[in-house]
XYZ file of C-alpha atoms in Angstrom:
716
model
C -79.992 60.211 177.341
C -79.710 56.636 176.224
C -82.664 54.573 174.979
C -83.954 52.056 177.474
C -83.853 48.628 175.857
C -83.539 45.175 177.326
C -80.089 44.634 175.812
C -78.801 47.998 177.035
C -80.347 47.368 180.438
C -78.434 44.112 180.812
C -75.286 45.784 179.529
C -75.519 48.466 182.171
C -76.146 45.882 184.909
C -72.681 44.552 184.200
C -71.192 48.058 184.056
C -72.679 49.516 187.211
C -69.878 50.529 189.554
C -70.495 51.219 193.211
C -68.131 53.667 194.920
C -67.954 54.222 198.639
C -65.501 55.764 201.083
C -64.469 53.817 204.187
C -61.235 54.390 206.060
C -61.942 51.578 208.551
C -63.585 48.170 208.294
C -66.221 48.849 210.903
C -69.117 46.534 211.692
C -71.305 48.813 209.587
C -68.927 48.580 206.642
C -68.843 44.782 206.882
C -72.634 44.696 206.884
C -72.701 46.974 203.833
C -70.300 44.683 201.974
C -72.294 41.565 202.891
C -75.437 43.103 201.430
C -73.548 44.268 198.327
C -72.012 40.835 197.791
C -75.404 39.214 198.261
C -76.642 41.033 195.153
C -73.324 40.833 193.265
C -72.674 44.560 193.158
C -69.198 45.601 192.000
C -67.903 47.784 194.826
C -64.820 49.997 194.793
C -63.827 51.084 198.288
C -61.918 54.348 198.531
C -59.665 55.334 201.432
C -59.440 52.016 203.270
C -56.593 52.197 205.757
C -56.158 55.956 205.314
C -56.656 58.606 207.962
C -60.096 60.214 208.061
C -59.691 63.981 207.708
C -63.291 64.835 206.870
C -64.306 65.981 210.352
C -66.697 64.445 212.877
C -69.739 64.158 210.621
C -71.766 62.530 213.402
C -71.790 65.833 215.299
C -71.311 68.553 212.716
C -70.912 69.206 209.019
C -68.005 67.769 207.049
C -67.274 64.867 204.753
C -65.508 66.728 201.962
C -62.844 64.040 201.918
C -65.408 61.771 200.244
C -65.826 64.197 197.338
C -62.079 64.547 196.871
C -61.546 60.805 196.791
C -64.457 60.251 194.416
C -63.190 62.945 192.083
C -59.782 61.285 191.911
C -61.285 57.840 191.361
C -63.574 58.997 188.527
C -60.928 60.717 186.440
C -60.464 57.544 184.386
C -64.240 57.292 183.825
C -64.774 60.890 182.735
C -65.635 59.964 179.151
C -66.885 56.406 179.576
C -70.575 56.716 178.816
C -71.124 52.984 179.139
C -70.664 53.087 182.935
C -73.217 54.026 185.548
C -71.785 55.219 188.861
C -73.510 54.706 192.188
C -72.029 56.501 195.168
C -73.255 55.589 198.649
C -72.057 55.840 202.207
C -71.142 52.478 203.686
C -71.123 52.573 207.476
C -74.880 53.158 207.613
C -76.184 51.753 204.337
C -77.738 48.418 203.314
C -78.695 47.147 199.886
C -82.227 45.756 199.777
C -82.265 44.733 196.122
C -79.942 44.148 193.190
C -78.376 46.149 190.343
C -81.061 45.204 187.826
C -83.857 46.805 189.820
C -81.737 49.838 190.651
C -80.839 50.445 187.021
C -84.411 49.981 185.904
C -85.584 52.623 188.344
C -82.707 54.913 187.373
C -83.667 54.760 183.703
C -87.300 55.344 184.599
C -86.255 58.551 186.360
C -85.181 59.948 182.954
C -82.384 62.037 184.421
C -78.622 61.744 184.172
C -78.009 62.092 187.924
C -80.431 61.182 190.726
C -79.770 62.072 194.369
C -81.426 60.611 197.452
C -84.039 62.870 199.029
C -85.082 63.478 202.628
C -87.522 65.495 204.693
C -84.930 67.655 206.475
C -82.604 70.264 205.037
C -78.929 70.006 206.001
C -76.534 71.638 206.705
C -77.887 75.132 205.877
C -81.593 75.526 206.553
C -81.484 79.060 205.089
C -81.302 77.504 201.630
C -84.805 76.077 201.940
C -86.438 78.847 199.907
C -84.158 78.071 196.969
C -85.326 74.463 196.704
C -87.787 73.708 193.906
C -91.271 72.992 195.214
C -92.497 69.408 194.955
C -96.124 68.351 194.996
C -95.438 64.881 196.300
C -92.440 63.427 198.098
C -89.265 64.481 199.861
C -87.996 67.914 198.952
C -84.378 68.097 200.142
C -81.162 66.588 198.802
C -79.207 63.960 200.722
C -75.673 63.226 199.562
C -75.446 59.792 201.167
C -76.532 58.230 197.890
C -76.663 59.247 194.236
C -76.506 57.521 190.870
C -75.678 58.763 187.389
C -73.885 58.186 184.130
C -70.127 58.254 184.664
C -69.401 61.412 182.630
C -72.175 63.315 184.404
C -71.075 62.207 187.864
C -67.505 63.237 187.057
C -68.739 66.642 185.894
C -70.603 66.873 189.193
C -67.507 66.359 191.390
C -64.832 67.855 189.156
C -65.258 71.453 190.483
C -64.426 70.357 194.044
C -61.369 72.282 195.319
C -62.224 72.670 199.018
C -60.721 71.226 202.178
C -61.537 67.706 203.358
C -63.376 69.039 206.395
C -65.773 71.092 204.271
C -69.290 69.737 203.920
C -69.977 67.399 201.006
C -73.763 67.765 201.216
C -73.543 71.546 201.060
C -71.352 71.256 197.955
C -73.852 69.011 196.178
C -76.781 71.111 197.405
C -75.373 74.295 195.914
C -74.876 72.518 192.600
C -78.452 71.263 192.630
C -79.882 74.649 193.626
C -78.110 76.377 190.752
C -80.714 76.177 187.947
C -78.106 76.236 185.193
C -75.991 73.475 186.723
C -79.078 71.437 187.575
C -80.210 71.622 183.973
C -76.744 71.061 182.524
C -76.147 67.912 184.551
C -79.829 66.924 184.346
C -80.081 66.335 188.119
C -83.198 65.307 190.022
C -84.034 63.936 193.450
C -85.571 60.560 194.225
C -88.571 62.295 195.788
C -90.685 59.151 196.323
C -87.898 56.926 197.651
C -87.972 54.486 194.747
C -84.197 53.995 194.843
C -82.963 55.611 198.059
C -84.625 55.487 201.471
C -83.246 57.905 204.063
C -84.616 56.913 207.458
C -84.245 60.245 209.222
C -87.701 61.798 209.348
C -89.276 58.716 207.780
C -89.337 56.082 210.513
C -93.119 56.031 210.611
C -93.213 55.441 206.862
C -90.942 52.402 206.666
C -91.942 48.829 207.503
C -90.476 45.425 206.818
C -91.986 43.462 203.957
C -91.422 39.703 203.968
C -91.877 38.090 200.567
C -90.395 35.327 198.409
C -87.663 34.277 200.834
C -86.399 37.847 201.020
C -87.027 40.938 203.121
C -87.537 44.473 201.817
C -88.212 47.841 203.366
C -91.490 49.288 202.143
C -92.220 52.993 202.207
C -95.893 53.107 203.151
C -96.256 56.806 202.335
C -95.388 56.261 198.658
C -95.937 52.489 198.396
C -92.405 52.041 197.094
C -89.687 49.444 197.687
C -86.386 51.335 197.957
C -83.224 49.602 196.775
C -80.831 51.310 199.190
C -81.552 51.970 202.871
C -79.596 54.758 204.561
C -79.621 55.222 208.330
C -78.717 58.881 208.148
C -78.530 61.156 211.155
C -79.861 59.698 214.404
C -81.388 56.587 212.797
C -78.442 54.192 213.061
C -80.294 51.959 215.526
C -83.340 51.765 213.276
C -81.065 50.723 210.427
C -79.599 48.048 212.688
C -83.105 46.749 213.290
C -83.844 46.597 209.559
C -80.430 45.064 208.977
C -81.385 42.127 211.173
C -83.652 41.095 208.293
C -82.672 42.854 205.038
C -81.941 41.512 202.495
C -82.071 37.901 203.660
C -80.442 37.889 207.069
C -83.550 36.364 208.663
C -86.726 35.207 206.961
C -89.652 33.090 208.064
C -88.673 30.437 205.530
C -84.932 30.233 206.220
C -84.535 31.515 209.746
C -81.116 33.036 210.399
C -78.857 32.881 207.341
C -75.915 34.741 208.922
C -75.607 32.758 212.147
C -73.102 30.232 210.832
C -71.008 32.718 208.853
C -67.608 33.852 210.138
C -67.766 31.426 213.062
C -64.811 29.599 214.589
C -64.572 26.167 216.205
C -63.012 25.029 219.478
C -63.827 21.405 218.716
C -60.856 19.075 219.144
C -58.585 21.669 220.739
C -56.402 20.738 223.682
C -57.096 22.544 226.943
C -53.936 24.595 226.512
C -55.096 25.684 223.055
C -58.302 27.238 224.330
C -58.403 31.038 224.438
C -57.774 32.841 227.708
C -60.902 34.396 229.201
C -61.195 36.864 232.042
C -64.553 36.431 233.772
C -65.777 39.521 235.603
C -68.394 38.738 238.268
C -70.382 41.578 239.802
C -72.400 41.348 243.011
C -74.139 44.677 243.398
C -77.185 43.792 245.473
C -78.567 41.122 247.756
C -79.294 38.151 245.526
C -80.757 34.694 246.133
C -79.097 31.449 245.068
C -75.555 32.862 245.109
C -74.087 29.488 246.080
C -75.760 27.986 243.015
C -74.182 30.702 240.856
C -70.702 29.674 241.952
C -71.559 26.005 241.497
C -72.489 26.722 237.882
C -69.287 28.710 237.445
C -67.246 25.752 238.640
C -69.158 23.438 236.312
C -68.624 25.516 233.152
C -67.411 23.280 230.358
C -64.199 25.229 229.779
C -60.602 24.556 230.899
C -60.195 26.300 234.242
C -56.506 26.991 233.640
C -57.569 29.203 230.733
C -59.861 31.225 232.997
C -59.081 34.225 235.174
C -61.626 35.408 237.716
C -62.343 38.958 238.862
C -65.053 39.413 241.504
C -66.491 42.712 242.695
C -68.818 42.346 245.673
C -70.559 45.203 247.485
C -72.644 43.012 249.806
C -71.257 41.985 253.189
C -73.756 39.121 253.349
C -72.270 37.544 250.220
C -68.647 37.671 251.381
C -69.119 34.179 252.821
C -70.144 32.857 249.415
C -67.280 34.562 247.589
C -64.612 33.276 249.935
C -66.080 29.804 250.097
C -65.699 29.648 246.310
C -62.145 31.019 246.440
C -61.052 28.666 249.224
C -62.527 25.593 247.565
C -61.721 26.326 243.920
C -59.425 29.330 243.615
C -56.320 27.240 242.916
C -58.023 25.603 239.931
C -58.021 28.860 237.939
C -55.218 30.796 236.291
C -55.843 33.648 238.732
C -58.515 35.009 241.056
C -58.887 38.608 242.230
C -61.641 39.704 244.609
C -62.663 43.245 245.546
C -64.923 43.341 248.587
C -67.333 45.805 250.199
C -64.644 47.193 252.501
C -62.857 48.739 249.511
C -65.967 50.809 248.675
C -65.443 50.802 244.913
C -68.500 51.952 242.988
C -70.198 49.712 240.467
C -69.089 51.575 237.329
C -65.527 51.936 238.583
C -65.325 48.235 239.387
C -66.610 47.325 235.931
C -63.971 49.576 234.395
C -61.393 47.864 236.582
C -62.439 44.405 235.432
C -62.505 45.235 231.750
C -59.153 47.033 232.012
C -57.510 43.903 233.398
C -58.217 42.307 230.020
C -57.385 45.424 228.001
C -53.922 45.747 229.567
C -53.007 42.099 229.000
C -52.384 41.075 225.388
C -52.800 37.431 226.385
C -56.432 38.095 227.381
C -58.469 36.862 224.417
C -61.956 37.545 225.798
C -63.667 39.392 228.603
C -66.841 37.741 229.937
C -68.932 39.964 232.203
C -71.554 38.237 234.375
C -73.826 39.745 237.015
C -74.639 37.612 240.027
C -78.380 37.440 239.228
C -77.671 35.621 235.966
C -78.505 31.913 235.833
C -76.494 30.268 233.032
C -77.843 26.767 232.624
C -75.877 26.059 229.459
C -72.535 24.629 230.616
C -71.128 25.322 227.146
C -72.218 28.967 227.091
C -68.672 30.325 226.999
C -67.631 28.047 224.146
C -70.815 28.771 222.234
C -70.346 32.532 222.486
C -66.683 32.391 221.498
C -67.425 30.192 218.491
C -70.020 32.695 217.259
C -67.093 35.097 216.741
C -68.764 38.472 217.230
C -67.062 41.522 218.745
C -69.671 41.980 221.483
C -72.180 39.205 222.072
C -74.709 38.490 224.816
C -76.685 35.286 225.371
C -80.401 35.949 225.720
C -81.679 35.441 229.247
C -85.015 36.519 230.668
C -87.107 36.304 233.807
C -88.937 33.014 234.194
C -92.191 33.244 232.197
C -91.719 37.010 231.859
C -90.772 39.339 229.000
C -88.095 41.030 231.119
C -84.747 40.246 229.473
C -81.140 41.435 229.191
C -81.581 43.374 225.954
C -83.622 46.184 224.452
C -84.760 45.979 220.871
C -85.051 49.753 220.544
C -84.460 52.983 222.435
C -86.858 55.812 223.137
C -86.092 59.374 222.073
C -84.502 60.058 225.465
C -82.358 56.930 225.270
C -84.324 54.554 227.477
C -86.202 51.326 226.833
C -88.542 51.053 223.885
C -90.057 47.815 222.595
C -89.155 46.850 219.059
C -91.708 45.092 216.890
C -89.822 41.811 217.174
C -88.915 41.977 220.878
C -91.523 39.519 222.120
C -90.807 37.037 219.312
C -87.098 37.121 220.125
C -87.570 36.737 223.888
C -90.010 33.869 223.396
C -87.742 32.348 220.715
C -90.341 32.411 217.972
C -87.590 34.069 215.948
C -84.169 32.535 216.512
C -80.902 34.038 215.412
C -78.323 36.764 216.022
C -79.789 40.213 216.605
C -78.037 43.559 216.398
C -79.517 45.534 219.309
C -78.846 48.902 220.994
C -78.638 47.647 224.577
C -77.403 44.552 226.378
C -76.770 43.945 230.048
C -76.130 41.377 232.774
C -73.962 38.990 230.734
C -71.882 39.517 227.584
C -68.632 38.518 225.893
C -66.175 41.052 224.423
C -63.240 40.159 222.211
C -59.945 41.156 223.817
C -58.563 42.536 220.562
C -61.466 44.992 220.469
C -60.554 46.291 223.916
C -56.902 46.554 223.010
C -57.355 48.270 219.631
C -60.675 50.153 219.498
C -62.184 50.419 222.985
C -58.995 51.844 224.438
C -60.843 54.461 226.483
C -60.556 53.275 230.080
C -63.892 54.675 231.204
C -66.552 52.707 229.344
C -69.080 52.703 232.171
C -69.631 56.439 232.599
C -71.576 58.718 230.252
C -73.471 61.767 231.411
C -75.952 60.709 234.124
C -76.588 57.248 232.720
C -76.430 54.076 234.785
C -73.336 51.950 234.226
C -75.023 49.480 231.879
C -76.606 52.195 229.748
C -73.354 54.167 229.689
C -71.466 51.088 228.500
C -73.879 50.521 225.630
C -73.879 54.220 224.727
C -70.090 54.248 224.527
C -70.044 51.073 222.434
C -72.598 52.486 219.997
C -70.631 55.743 219.708
C -67.692 53.710 218.423
C -69.839 52.171 215.702
C -69.519 48.715 217.251
C -72.456 46.345 216.937
C -73.790 44.568 220.010
C -75.496 41.270 219.339
C -77.890 39.135 221.337
C -78.171 35.456 220.483
C -81.151 33.247 221.255
C -79.963 30.263 219.234
C -79.928 28.249 222.458
C -81.753 28.451 225.758
C -78.936 29.881 227.840
C -80.672 30.559 231.142
C -82.580 33.288 232.931
C -82.400 36.312 235.223
C -83.267 36.055 238.886
C -85.704 38.408 240.516
C -83.954 40.156 243.395
C -86.950 42.242 244.450
C -87.586 40.409 247.724
C -84.134 39.218 248.665
C -83.512 39.359 252.388
C -81.131 38.078 255.041
C -83.605 37.419 257.849
C -83.104 33.662 257.881
C -80.347 31.107 257.870
C -81.317 29.749 254.433
C -83.021 32.636 252.712
C -83.407 30.792 249.405
C -86.185 28.700 250.961
C -88.366 31.817 250.807
C -87.893 32.296 247.030
C -90.692 30.003 245.837
C -92.778 32.999 244.744
C -90.112 35.277 243.263
C -87.955 32.632 241.597
C -89.997 29.417 241.381
C -87.808 27.704 238.793
C -84.617 28.242 240.786
C -86.390 27.205 243.969
C -87.488 24.015 242.245
C -84.020 23.238 240.905
C -82.495 23.664 244.332
C -85.131 21.992 246.472
C -87.341 19.625 244.453
C -86.088 16.102 243.785
C -84.760 15.561 240.256
C -87.141 12.626 239.757
C -90.276 14.461 240.845
C -91.436 15.325 237.333
C -91.236 11.704 236.213
C -92.975 10.121 239.199
C -95.972 8.931 237.194
C -94.241 8.310 233.876
C -91.384 6.234 235.268
C -93.534 4.635 237.975
C -91.343 5.942 240.772
C -94.529 6.171 242.820
C -94.424 3.268 245.270
C -97.202 1.810 247.417
C -95.593 0.105 250.431
C -98.928 -0.295 252.244
C -102.567 -0.150 251.107
C -103.407 3.402 249.980
C -100.057 4.626 251.264
C -98.016 6.253 248.533
C -94.295 6.911 248.634
C -92.504 9.233 246.240
C -89.481 11.566 245.973
C -90.165 15.221 246.662
C -87.160 17.083 248.152
C -83.471 17.197 247.302
C -81.013 16.445 250.062
C -80.182 20.140 250.136
C -83.864 20.939 250.585
C -84.115 18.577 253.548
C -80.942 19.902 255.131
C -82.000 23.540 254.785
C -85.376 22.877 256.422
C -83.783 21.030 259.343
C -81.068 23.646 259.817
C -83.623 26.452 259.619
C -85.682 24.833 262.383
C -82.689 24.180 264.612
C -81.498 27.739 263.998
C -84.919 28.986 265.149
C -84.658 26.593 268.076
C -88.028 27.093 269.766
C -89.168 23.470 269.849
C -92.410 22.674 271.637
C -92.356 20.797 274.937
C -94.252 17.776 273.624
C -97.073 18.271 276.106
C -100.823 18.353 275.452
C -101.197 22.024 276.166
C -100.311 23.977 273.033
C -101.216 27.655 272.615
C -100.186 27.521 268.956
C -103.297 25.592 267.908
C -106.978 26.399 268.094
C -108.431 25.308 271.455
C -104.966 25.160 272.981
C -104.963 21.364 273.400
C -103.138 18.703 271.324
C -104.390 15.113 271.687
C -101.261 13.546 270.209
C -98.438 15.978 270.886
C -94.982 15.946 269.315
C -91.852 17.964 269.824
C -92.122 20.254 266.827
C -91.949 23.710 265.276
C -94.827 24.982 263.146
C -94.091 26.548 259.778
C -95.862 29.736 260.780
C -93.449 30.166 263.674
C -90.598 30.805 261.240
C -92.755 32.816 258.805
C -92.907 30.000 256.250
C -96.610 29.162 256.191
C -97.376 31.033 252.954
C -94.416 29.498 251.134
C -95.274 26.006 252.359
C -98.868 26.348 251.174
C -97.517 27.304 247.736
C -95.321 24.203 247.781
C -98.336 22.007 248.588
C -100.408 23.604 245.838
C -97.717 23.333 243.157
C -96.202 19.946 243.949
C -98.563 17.902 246.126
C -101.967 18.805 244.656
C -101.097 17.635 241.099
C -99.988 14.244 242.418
C -103.056 13.897 244.606
C -105.343 14.294 241.616
C -103.478 11.523 239.784
C -103.296 9.193 242.755
C -106.932 9.648 243.756
C -108.891 10.034 240.456
C -111.903 12.325 240.773
C -110.549 13.979 243.903
C -109.752 17.638 243.333
C -107.835 19.600 245.918
C -105.977 22.852 246.256
C -103.929 21.061 248.916
C -104.740 23.578 251.590
C -103.160 22.526 254.828
C -104.366 23.714 258.181
C -101.290 22.482 260.063
C -97.691 22.178 258.889
C -94.835 21.358 261.212
C -91.413 19.733 261.556
C -91.144 16.972 264.150
C -87.951 15.959 265.970
C -87.526 12.470 267.427
C -84.748 11.618 269.885
C -84.457 8.588 272.199
C -83.891 10.861 275.193
C -86.570 13.374 274.174
C -89.484 11.851 272.265
C -88.516 8.615 270.534
C -91.928 7.641 269.115
C -95.565 8.579 268.699
C -98.557 6.716 270.049
C -101.248 5.261 267.723
C -103.587 7.908 266.355
C -105.675 9.198 263.470
C -104.644 12.409 261.778
C -107.238 15.182 261.763
C -106.967 15.517 257.972
C -108.411 14.263 254.716
C -104.919 13.106 253.866
C -101.468 13.604 255.287
C -97.995 13.931 253.832
C -94.960 13.013 255.866
C -91.497 13.779 254.429
C -88.306 12.240 255.808
C -85.703 14.982 256.272
C -82.652 12.893 257.109
C -81.175 9.422 256.581
C -82.006 6.293 258.523
C -78.897 4.306 259.358
C -76.750 7.422 259.080
C -78.355 10.168 261.128
C -80.444 7.918 263.320
C -81.450 4.309 263.956
C -84.988 2.940 264.163
C -87.946 5.149 263.354
C -90.561 4.724 260.668
C -94.349 4.562 260.496
C -96.646 1.566 261.174
C -100.217 1.434 259.823
C -101.905 -0.676 262.441
C -105.044 -1.747 260.554
C -102.902 -3.284 257.801
C -100.024 -4.339 260.064
C -97.769 -2.690 257.531
C -94.713 -0.588 258.348
C -92.527 1.790 256.349
C -89.160 1.601 257.996
C -85.929 3.345 257.029
C -87.797 5.948 254.946
C -85.685 7.535 252.254
C -84.447 11.080 252.799
C -86.474 13.530 250.740
C -89.268 11.031 250.057
C -92.847 11.663 251.129
C -95.497 9.316 252.447
C -99.055 10.244 251.480
C -101.960 8.507 253.201
C -105.600 9.105 254.248
C -106.009 10.756 257.624
C -109.221 10.539 259.631
C -110.769 7.122 259.096
C -108.789 4.202 257.694
C -105.110 4.757 258.427
C -104.687 4.480 262.156
C -100.890 4.655 262.605
C -98.022 5.157 265.019
C -94.475 6.510 264.907
C -91.947 3.741 265.542
C -89.214 4.348 268.137
C -86.023 6.148 267.174
C -83.327 4.242 269.034
C -80.332 6.530 268.463
C -79.481 9.818 266.796
C -82.068 12.385 265.767
C -84.839 11.880 263.244
C -86.641 14.781 261.508
C -89.847 14.713 259.490
C -92.104 17.425 258.101
C -95.850 16.801 258.305
C -98.844 18.473 256.671
C -102.501 17.816 257.445
C -104.371 18.575 254.228
C -108.039 19.134 253.507
C -109.598 19.907 250.100
């Protein structure tokens, strides 16, 4: 042994050599190298670019090729006592601290060679009785990490003369279990995980520790801070979770430190210089707001001539939306291919078909898969994902005001959803960055080169009895490819499709409960939210308020829904639809409850009218419950006007549903007491006025065309 002095300690820090074997530059290897470079380790990579002949170590024993390569590499260090050798795996290893701490702990171990330790014995459990007993700590050797003086490590590997497919851990285990060899080489195990932390069998012991602008893994069982974290066995996903933070990937002080590394830029490129992207669109169930989906697709901020479109639709109801998009915009894209319900292609098979279109075409730079229930509000989403330059990357989307999202932070033992400790913070964007996760769905970008070089298997969407999305992620993970979710921006959301139906002409009108934000974007006027701030609220007559409420599309859908229903009242006084069966001031109308829209309309009044009422009439609180809601139709030949009357309400709203001077002439409302008229009311704007006492009013004659209004009588 060598004396431990400060000068010798510093000397060794400069002469620590890290050896690892990696035949491919996988995502795991790149992560390993980033962590090594962060701490300035000197790493020698063995076997890069060579064929792996050490067997499938993920499923069975093997790995002897690593011992052979290490033996060859250490021949020149066989007598160099000044060097310390660290051997570690690389695909599933992260450094959590630097060489100085590692060497300090190695010297404190007072042995010439120290192996990682774990709770399970592998690969021969019958050797358990031969292991020395330990009073405290992990008992069994793990060959994924060991450290020692160069001559001793060479003596350790020099006897190797087996085949590459033989098991490396068994070789080291037999050496350790031989008392003479163990004493000769002065070998021990890192029983308390001071240097090496193997995660298999220790997941409940390991937690993240945030301190001093850095992140460590703390072993709670031994109160130690391991230097090297090894995701051995079935713990690769747990290592990925830790790797989202360790050593300084994300901290509370810095946020994401890796997000801007290895990125590319599309800024300043000509349209023809943009990459070619195949967008796969999948319609697998009845979904609301499909027309809006295609509108957003058309409005993506990306050159259309660099986009190819593949659409798989299983829903007959949505064929109209697909072909409307193709007829209006198909020629704008490089190509469009649609597979409809008549072809009866299953979901997984269609997804394989879409991804294979990109795989088989070397000019396809990216494959962008999007499910129809995805709402991408960021027009630059495609550019932003491409510029992030990750092999597989999904933008975070979630249900409106829900924790339901398109990723899982962890998996359960049986491979289904489990909530990671940081899931809620990521979904709610309290932690912002790039996150390596085990499952993504609904929308993601894949680099074409990955499909053409690594993911060459044509069936990515089948695996055992798993659903297509879970099978895809399983197959990606099996290839050692990292899947990332990014929440750097607010990309959009996922629609709820639970209560989608086709009972009506405009079914989206009924989505105010399931998808309130999408309902609002489609039907509520863009200036509604700024009515008070920007003083859009007008007062054309005393205590009569005029403000924007519906979009033109909202007005049109209500009118078309009523005409599609078609059962207009006669305009007579007798009316079985109302209590008492008699209407003093009848109109030709259809009540909201006749088309099954009463509940939705009450929600609209509560969410959009009640808040304004409380601002307009200070001290007046209302839930805006309406006892009568109806659409009125005025025609010169049918009912052109309405006689003077009081409304049987505390206050009334009256929304113009079409355009004066375009759809009809004349019309309007006159408040008789004030001799004040609102003529040519704006489409989508509402009049709000008191009902029973002060605002005696009449409907002015419609002289041509057809005028539509929607009226609600509201009480507190």
